[in-house]
Amino acid sequence: MESRTNAFGNLTLLRLLLAVPLTSFAADLGPEVQTMLNWRCVGCHGGPAPAAGLRLDRRPGSPVVIVGDSSASRLMQRVTAETNRMPPAGPPLSVADIERLRAWIDAGAPWPEIQPAAIAGNDPADPALLKALAEPGEAALIARRGQRLARVPKPAWPGDIDAYILARSPQGRLGTLCDDSTFIRRVYLDVIGVIPTIAEAREFASDTTSGKRERLIDRLLARHEDYAANWRPFWEDALASVAYNSLGGIPTNGDFRDWISRNFRDNRPYDLMVAELLDPAMPGHPASTVKFGDRTRVISFIRNDSQPAALMSAANVGQVFLGMRLKCASCHDHMENAAWPQSRFLAFAGLFGGRDMEQIRCERSLQRTIPASFPFPLSGAPSTVPVDARERAHYAATLLTDPANPRFAQTIVNRLWKRYLGLGLHEPADDFREDRQAVHPELLEWLAYDLMEHGFDLKHTIRRILNSRTYQAAYDAKLAGSSFLSPQLRRLTAEQFLDSARVAVSQRFDPRLRLYQDESSSALSRSLGRPAMRNEVSTARPADVAVVQALELLNGGDLHHLIYSGDWIEQTALERDDGAKIEALYWAVLTRAPSADELALGVRSLGELARAGATALQRDITWMDDAIPESARTVAKKEFRPWEWIEDPAAHGKAHRHAGDGEHGFELADPPLRIDPGDTLYSEVWLDPRKPPTEIGLTLTDGVRTYEVSWKGARLPSPGVWRRLEATAEQLGAAARAVNGARFRQTGGVAHWDRLGVRKKRLDPKAAPLGDIAWALINSPEFHYVQ
Amino acid sequence: MFSEMDRRRFLATTLGASAKLAAATASPPATADSVIWIWLPGGIAQTDTWDPKSHTPYRAGMRGSELLGTCESIPTAADGVRIGAGLENIAKVMDRGCILRSLTSETRFGAVHLKAQHYMNTGYLFPAGVKAPGIGAVVGRTLGRRDRNIPAYIYIGRDIDTSDEEKQFIGEYIGPGFYGPEHAPFMIPDPGSGLATLAAAAGMSRERLELRQRILLRASALQPGVKDSPQAALWLRNMEEARAMMDSPVKAAFDYHSQERPETLRAYQPAIGPEQVRDKTYYYGHRFGHGLLLARRLVERGARFIQVEYQYGPFKGFDMHEHGRDRMVEMKRQIDQPISQLIRDLDERGLLKRTLVVIATEFGRTIASGRTAGREADGFAENHTGENLTIDTESMYGFHGHFSSSNAMLFFGGGFRQGVSYGRTANRHPMTVVENPVSIVDVHATIYRALGIPPDTHYVTEGRPFYATKDGKGVPVASLLV
């Protein structure tokens, strides 16, 4: 609980305390006033276009500051004014700040030049690094790579991954090699995030030539879009990417979705990618500017519009790119990591904050700033930190990604290792510590060096890991551990699970239907661990199971519909004999043949389910009946008609009437209506037999695109009776779209309209028993985990 | 057929004990077992409700400084405690209630509702550095379920299946934060539809559902490799637990339409119909009222923490930036009867003793800075006397400015004092707290005290402790407790 005494109550006391010592130590006031001005004023009165042409990031001249005469100085007048007081946003300057400012002006307004901080490592500056610092952009970063790497001692070659693991194996051997079907499922999920189709799995199984695993790895890595799609959720979480720059007035970190997809699709060198993320001087730097009230803010991964924002940004950089958990050093010395006193973190944060950070310990200012510096010794790095905020960011990004700072590469190769083996060489992967060694430090060092030597090509390291015997070991519950004789079981992410379930039941992989592209959040995706919102960076999804999740899997409408509408399930159920159905289903869902026991269980179950009367039930989703959807609003454009609700005894409750040419509709419904392939849109309509329209139509919209269907001439329903109009998702061109508005169109005449909705595609009732078994296999542990 | 006995045996052998208290220090005995947190976001004008001042009728050209209340105050069943007119039903149960009038916050939220809502629900300012759990998740995780089949944290009245960014943000602060999905609330957007996933999808028969479940268990037991893993055991146990919940008494709680008498159903309805509300694009509290009825039924069956929300929408409901008087009349007619009925029902059933009912909103309100309300700079309202505001149309008459410095909160039962008010605010603008200021963090600590949860209860994330109250330092407000 914060508690502060009322500043006004202590005004007199404060004056007494401040007046004497502060004037006599006027020189000490300079840094404090600078910090305060930086903190409260320089946001507007600084940078390339300072407000009112006034800069407060350097010593202001007359009449803003009239040296020796605080009461005549405009600055004092403005910060104490009754109206139009500065600063315009946030609380007024505190009494203490005002008194300090007054004393500072009266004492001659001393303005000490900020002394650049020295960084660790005193050897002469490296020309290659100096060039990269002097010339922002990719070319200089690439050029310095090799020369800088030469400064890092090349780690001893540990043989290769397998030789290394073998040498330390407590059993004196490696784990058993996994079979082909386990391998193909594992590598598909790991590289592109979905399971293979039966055809892909069979083709791989029938290939008897050597080197087929290596070739498959290459083929999958070459599916650039799919590879990027599998990475995107991880990086969205890690960068706290959200689709908006502002959430109800709160600035976010910004939207990196396209940037992530592009970088992974193109397999950009990892150092360039990160430098680009952090350094505004890089051409592809992702950032945007947004107006908040009358302030313009830069939205990017690094935010430095306030000290808390800068500290948070620095902690995020530390966590994601250097594997350091530093948040708790924002307010005090790190509680359990003695290597990180608060001042070391603040020095690091000053690199990103654009200015040296004020030391505020547990909400109390210590009235001093910590000079910015890079936290690791870096051979050949220049010992001065630039003062200019942009130059600082460039300096920080250049040093952070420098090959002479191996922590950067180690963090990412450790993440890769963890991604593919289930456990990092260093754990926790976000908390590299000097007091906690990696299980295989030599391997970690070597993998990091190898990545740098290969131009930070992530696919190079991924290829190395996936081709190792260690990666290809069979899962063995008894061996899974840090000896890496068996991989860990890894839980599928929400995206991998739902995308794979779709492939299993349809035997079609359609990249447009992948969950990562869906911005809306559902109970199912949330329960499987996909965050609804990303306010904080995160490098791991929760792997725990929960009843709320199990209920979604058991009974939730979304998963039910996904499984019980699969074309392939239907075809298979109707065309084959029971044994063949079960055989095919195991291939489709688990990418393997069933054992004899499994086959018997499946065949027996089909019979039992048929006797239990398993049928797939119709599922209609009524979108609108008697009123527009709760959250929607009437389309109010000029050319649109108002809604005219009437009581029509033949309708289900009310109907909406339309007479003459034109259209009426609603928009902005939330949640939107999802239309899946195979769904049928319907609306009920009654045409007035005295005055039937010559054409009627429906338009759906997702806010950007529209999807239309019309009925005229012979296709018009007969007048005088209620009829159900239907259009398939494919006719509308709206398959796999989420729509949030609908319009009812008409040429002439009078029509009454009623319920609008979607009939979900469903299985043929005869296919329902196989659907039930598909449900059981999809919800079995073997499907939910990568084995 | 996998029988009920089989299922019980399976669960009994595999399910762990209920959640343990992760408390660092001993705590006085609890005075409450359950909480119903009635969440009325939007920012309620405390002066028209729980902290009335003098009524100043509308007069064209009146000064903002003159406007201290848009309604008369009325006496309540609690001696000397008055509340705003229009809350006559709640007034009758105020002898069981405790009004906190001096809730205040040093942080000026200005125009930003979401930050203030985050603060009220988590006790942490946004951003908290890690995903902060909502209070329901803290209580749920720390105390666990009261009844083994009833989820510890249930949230009624909000639909967050959406792509709308504000709603998604809300999903975070009512959520489990870093605790993960295991501690997520069971979301019940519409009490009338209940918890859809407790019923078989698409009307699947019970027999078939059982068969399907048995196939899952048997097929899983045959899966090579994975069947021996601890993950598989946990997975199947969890699926079985969910299946068992489908047959549990919690499901019956949702069937209130057929089990409650018509007069009870009516008593939990708003006293205003959809045709009578000014803004016909929003809802009129029907889900809210029945949400309270459902909350009562769930508490009767052993629920731990239930939050019932009057669904928040910017500029809707209690978020009034014009026509404040008229809209406040409407809002009171929506909440007055259902809330009072909830208190009476709990009391009659002897449940109010051990059930704490909380009524909260994210901040109070004051007069606006000018004609267009809601754009005040952070901290503006705290110095605003209203001298230079002229109210020249009726639409301006009301409390349209956000006010972080003053907020009111109600507590019924669960070991809180009854029939009293606590704290005082100024009788002129700015109507800031003049006596016994209380922070949100300390309010949380007080609620935790009633539940027997020490304020320094914590769970570790990212290698550091994260406390139930900020830095573990929340201090219960003894004057609010018996």
PDB file of C-alpha atoms in Angstrom, chain B residues 67-197:
ATOM      1  CA  LEU B  67     -24.989  19.944  -8.590  1.00  0.00           C
ATOM      2  CA  LEU B  68     -24.424  17.522  -5.726  1.00  0.00           C
ATOM      3  CA  GLY B  69     -27.136  14.981  -6.384  1.00  0.00           C
ATOM      4  CA  THR B  70     -29.755  14.330  -9.051  1.00  0.00           C
ATOM      5  CA  CYS B  71     -32.102  12.582  -6.624  1.00  0.00           C
ATOM      6  CA  GLU B  72     -33.312  12.829  -3.055  1.00  0.00           C
ATOM      7  CA  SER B  73     -31.804  10.600  -0.442  1.00  0.00           C
ATOM      8  CA  ILE B  74     -33.950   8.098   1.413  1.00  0.00           C
ATOM      9  CA  PRO B  75     -33.655   6.520   4.844  1.00  0.00           C
ATOM     10  CA  THR B  76     -32.793   2.843   5.052  1.00  0.00           C
ATOM     11  CA  ALA B  77     -33.315  -0.013   7.468  1.00  0.00           C
ATOM     12  CA  ALA B  78     -29.954   0.950   8.948  1.00  0.00           C
ATOM     13  CA  ASP B  79     -30.216   3.778  11.467  1.00  0.00           C
ATOM     14  CA  GLY B  80     -28.770   6.990  10.132  1.00  0.00           C
ATOM     15  CA  VAL B  81     -27.642   5.503   6.822  1.00  0.00           C
ATOM     16  CA  ARG B  82     -29.219   7.110   3.778  1.00  0.00           C
ATOM     17  CA  ILE B  83     -28.882   6.131   0.119  1.00  0.00           C
ATOM     18  CA  GLY B  84     -30.153   7.579  -3.144  1.00  0.00           C
ATOM     19  CA  ALA B  85     -33.839   7.449  -4.055  1.00  0.00           C
ATOM     20  CA  GLY B  86     -34.721   4.723  -6.525  1.00  0.00           C
ATOM     21  CA  LEU B  87     -33.018   2.094  -4.370  1.00  0.00           C
ATOM     22  CA  GLU B  88     -35.958   1.548  -2.038  1.00  0.00           C
ATOM     23  CA  ASN B  89     -35.648  -2.223  -2.087  1.00  0.00           C
ATOM     24  CA  ILE B  90     -31.959  -2.203  -1.248  1.00  0.00           C
ATOM     25  CA  ALA B  91     -32.729   0.363   1.455  1.00  0.00           C
ATOM     26  CA  LYS B  92     -34.922  -2.265   3.141  1.00  0.00           C
ATOM     27  CA  VAL B  93     -31.989  -4.682   3.475  1.00  0.00           C
ATOM     28  CA  MET B  94     -29.373  -2.098   4.437  1.00  0.00           C
ATOM     29  CA  ASP B  95     -29.584  -3.303   8.058  1.00  0.00           C
ATOM     30  CA  ARG B  96     -27.578  -6.230   6.740  1.00  0.00           C
ATOM     31  CA  GLY B  97     -25.183  -4.128   4.682  1.00  0.00           C
ATOM     32  CA  CYS B  98     -22.037  -2.111   5.195  1.00  0.00           C
ATOM     33  CA  ILE B  99     -21.284   0.872   2.950  1.00  0.00           C
ATOM     34  CA  LEU B 100     -17.704   1.918   2.376  1.00  0.00           C
ATOM     35  CA  ARG B 101     -17.828   5.548   1.228  1.00  0.00           C
ATOM     36  CA  SER B 102     -14.169   6.434   1.309  1.00  0.00           C
ATOM     37  CA  LEU B 103     -12.602   4.120  -1.236  1.00  0.00           C
ATOM     38  CA  THR B 104      -9.951   6.134  -3.013  1.00  0.00           C
ATOM     39  CA  SER B 105      -7.064   5.713  -5.378  1.00  0.00           C
ATOM     40  CA  GLU B 106      -3.898   7.724  -5.767  1.00  0.00           C
ATOM     41  CA  THR B 107      -3.758   6.744  -9.390  1.00  0.00           C
ATOM     42  CA  ARG B 108      -5.841   9.046 -11.564  1.00  0.00           C
ATOM     43  CA  PHE B 109      -7.323   6.915 -14.261  1.00  0.00           C
ATOM     44  CA  GLY B 110      -8.626   9.844 -16.288  1.00  0.00           C
ATOM     45  CA  ALA B 111     -10.546   8.572 -19.265  1.00  0.00           C
ATOM     46  CA  VAL B 112      -9.341   4.975 -19.040  1.00  0.00           C
ATOM     47  CA  HIS B 113     -11.976   2.614 -17.616  1.00  0.00           C
ATOM     48  CA  LEU B 114     -10.014  -0.536 -18.339  1.00  0.00           C
ATOM     49  CA  LYS B 115      -7.083   0.345 -16.110  1.00  0.00           C
ATOM     50  CA  ALA B 116      -9.387   1.189 -13.228  1.00  0.00           C
ATOM     51  CA  GLN B 117     -11.321  -2.037 -13.771  1.00  0.00           C
ATOM     52  CA  HIS B 118      -8.062  -3.982 -13.822  1.00  0.00           C
ATOM     53  CA  TYR B 119      -7.067  -2.374 -10.544  1.00  0.00           C
ATOM     54  CA  MET B 120     -10.385  -3.114  -8.865  1.00  0.00           C
ATOM     55  CA  ASN B 121     -10.394  -6.752  -9.955  1.00  0.00           C
ATOM     56  CA  THR B 122      -6.739  -7.645  -9.416  1.00  0.00           C
ATOM     57  CA  GLY B 123      -5.526  -5.126  -6.832  1.00  0.00           C
ATOM     58  CA  TYR B 124      -2.609  -4.362  -9.159  1.00  0.00           C
ATOM     59  CA  LEU B 125      -2.112  -1.385 -11.418  1.00  0.00           C
ATOM     60  CA  PHE B 126      -1.816  -2.234 -15.104  1.00  0.00           C
ATOM     61  CA  PRO B 127       0.696  -3.287 -16.317  1.00  0.00           C
ATOM     62  CA  ALA B 128       1.587  -5.374 -13.300  1.00  0.00           C
ATOM     63  CA  GLY B 129       4.716  -6.868 -14.869  1.00  0.00           C
ATOM     64  CA  VAL B 130       3.159 -10.318 -14.968  1.00  0.00           C
ATOM     65  CA  LYS B 131      -0.358 -11.327 -15.822  1.00  0.00           C
ATOM     66  CA  ALA B 132      -2.148 -10.559 -12.596  1.00  0.00           C
ATOM     67  CA  PRO B 133      -4.931 -12.965 -11.591  1.00  0.00           C
ATOM     68  CA  GLY B 134      -8.401 -11.649 -10.827  1.00  0.00           C
ATOM     69  CA  ILE B 135      -9.557 -11.829  -7.201  1.00  0.00           C
ATOM     70  CA  GLY B 136     -11.828 -14.765  -8.019  1.00  0.00           C
ATOM     71  CA  ALA B 137      -8.856 -16.753  -9.289  1.00  0.00           C
ATOM     72  CA  VAL B 138      -6.854 -15.917  -6.153  1.00  0.00           C
ATOM     73  CA  VAL B 139      -9.693 -17.087  -3.906  1.00  0.00           C
ATOM     74  CA  GLY B 140     -10.375 -20.116  -6.080  1.00  0.00           C
ATOM     75  CA  ARG B 141      -6.773 -21.225  -6.164  1.00  0.00           C
ATOM     76  CA  THR B 142      -6.107 -20.579  -2.508  1.00  0.00           C
ATOM     77  CA  LEU B 143      -9.235 -22.068  -0.975  1.00  0.00           C
ATOM     78  CA  GLY B 144     -10.111 -24.568  -3.696  1.00  0.00           C
ATOM     79  CA  ARG B 145     -13.579 -25.915  -4.261  1.00  0.00           C
ATOM     80  CA  ARG B 146     -16.107 -26.056  -1.464  1.00  0.00           C
ATOM     81  CA  ASP B 147     -17.922 -28.862  -3.184  1.00  0.00           C
ATOM     82  CA  ARG B 148     -15.833 -31.221  -5.263  1.00  0.00           C
ATOM     83  CA  ASN B 149     -18.109 -30.901  -8.275  1.00  0.00           C
ATOM     84  CA  ILE B 150     -18.622 -27.167  -8.272  1.00  0.00           C
ATOM     85  CA  PRO B 151     -15.936 -25.034  -9.890  1.00  0.00           C
ATOM     86  CA  ALA B 152     -14.236 -22.689  -7.461  1.00  0.00           C
ATOM     87  CA  TYR B 153     -14.562 -19.629  -9.674  1.00  0.00           C
ATOM     88  CA  ILE B 154     -17.652 -18.979 -11.758  1.00  0.00           C
ATOM     89  CA  TYR B 155     -18.263 -15.856 -13.803  1.00  0.00           C
ATOM     90  CA  ILE B 156     -21.777 -14.942 -14.871  1.00  0.00           C
ATOM     91  CA  GLY B 157     -22.995 -12.365 -17.324  1.00  0.00           C
ATOM     92  CA  ARG B 158     -20.089 -11.624 -19.643  1.00  0.00           C
ATOM     93  CA  ASP B 159     -19.460 -12.927 -23.103  1.00  0.00           C
ATOM     94  CA  ILE B 160     -15.809 -12.745 -24.079  1.00  0.00           C
ATOM     95  CA  ASP B 161     -15.964 -14.851 -27.231  1.00  0.00           C
ATOM     96  CA  THR B 162     -15.057 -11.914 -29.320  1.00  0.00           C
ATOM     97  CA  SER B 163     -12.547 -10.145 -31.453  1.00  0.00           C
ATOM     98  CA  ASP B 164     -13.291  -6.851 -29.726  1.00  0.00           C
ATOM     99  CA  GLU B 165     -10.091  -5.681 -28.069  1.00  0.00           C
ATOM    100  CA  GLU B 166     -11.712  -4.133 -25.005  1.00  0.00           C
ATOM    101  CA  LYS B 167     -13.630  -7.274 -24.250  1.00  0.00           C
ATOM    102  CA  GLN B 168     -10.511  -9.348 -24.699  1.00  0.00           C
ATOM    103  CA  PHE B 169      -8.681  -7.114 -22.267  1.00  0.00           C
ATOM    104  CA  ILE B 170     -11.481  -7.633 -19.763  1.00  0.00           C
ATOM    105  CA  GLY B 171     -11.037 -11.371 -20.248  1.00  0.00           C
ATOM    106  CA  GLU B 172      -7.539 -10.920 -18.868  1.00  0.00           C
ATOM    107  CA  TYR B 173      -8.317  -9.113 -15.644  1.00  0.00           C
ATOM    108  CA  ILE B 174     -11.136 -11.417 -14.657  1.00  0.00           C
ATOM    109  CA  GLY B 175      -8.984 -14.354 -15.668  1.00  0.00           C
ATOM    110  CA  PRO B 176      -6.450 -16.558 -13.956  1.00  0.00           C
ATOM    111  CA  GLY B 177      -3.423 -14.490 -15.020  1.00  0.00           C
ATOM    112  CA  PHE B 178      -0.223 -16.456 -14.641  1.00  0.00           C
ATOM    113  CA  TYR B 179      -2.068 -19.151 -12.676  1.00  0.00           C
ATOM    114  CA  GLY B 180      -3.058 -20.705 -16.021  1.00  0.00           C
ATOM    115  CA  PRO B 181      -6.250 -22.332 -17.344  1.00  0.00           C
ATOM    116  CA  GLU B 182      -6.633 -24.573 -14.314  1.00  0.00           C
ATOM    117  CA  HIS B 183      -7.725 -21.527 -12.354  1.00  0.00           C
ATOM    118  CA  ALA B 184      -9.735 -19.847 -15.092  1.00  0.00           C
ATOM    119  CA  PRO B 185     -13.336 -18.974 -14.310  1.00  0.00           C
ATOM    120  CA  PHE B 186     -16.157 -21.048 -15.668  1.00  0.00           C
ATOM    121  CA  MET B 187     -17.768 -18.520 -17.942  1.00  0.00           C
ATOM    122  CA  ILE B 188     -21.539 -18.367 -18.058  1.00  0.00           C
ATOM    123  CA  PRO B 189     -22.405 -15.543 -20.445  1.00  0.00           C
ATOM    124  CA  ASP B 190     -26.148 -16.071 -20.166  1.00  0.00           C
ATOM    125  CA  PRO B 191     -27.580 -17.600 -16.983  1.00  0.00           C
ATOM    126  CA  GLY B 192     -30.628 -18.747 -18.958  1.00  0.00           C
ATOM    127  CA  SER B 193     -28.434 -20.964 -21.136  1.00  0.00           C
ATOM    128  CA  GLY B 194     -26.329 -22.140 -18.223  1.00  0.00           C
ATOM    129  CA  LEU B 195     -22.934 -23.692 -18.733  1.00  0.00           C
ATOM    130  CA  ALA B 196     -23.414 -25.171 -22.166  1.00  0.00           C
ATOM    131  CA  THR B 197     -20.530 -27.605 -21.854  1.00  0.00           C
TER     132      THR B 197
END
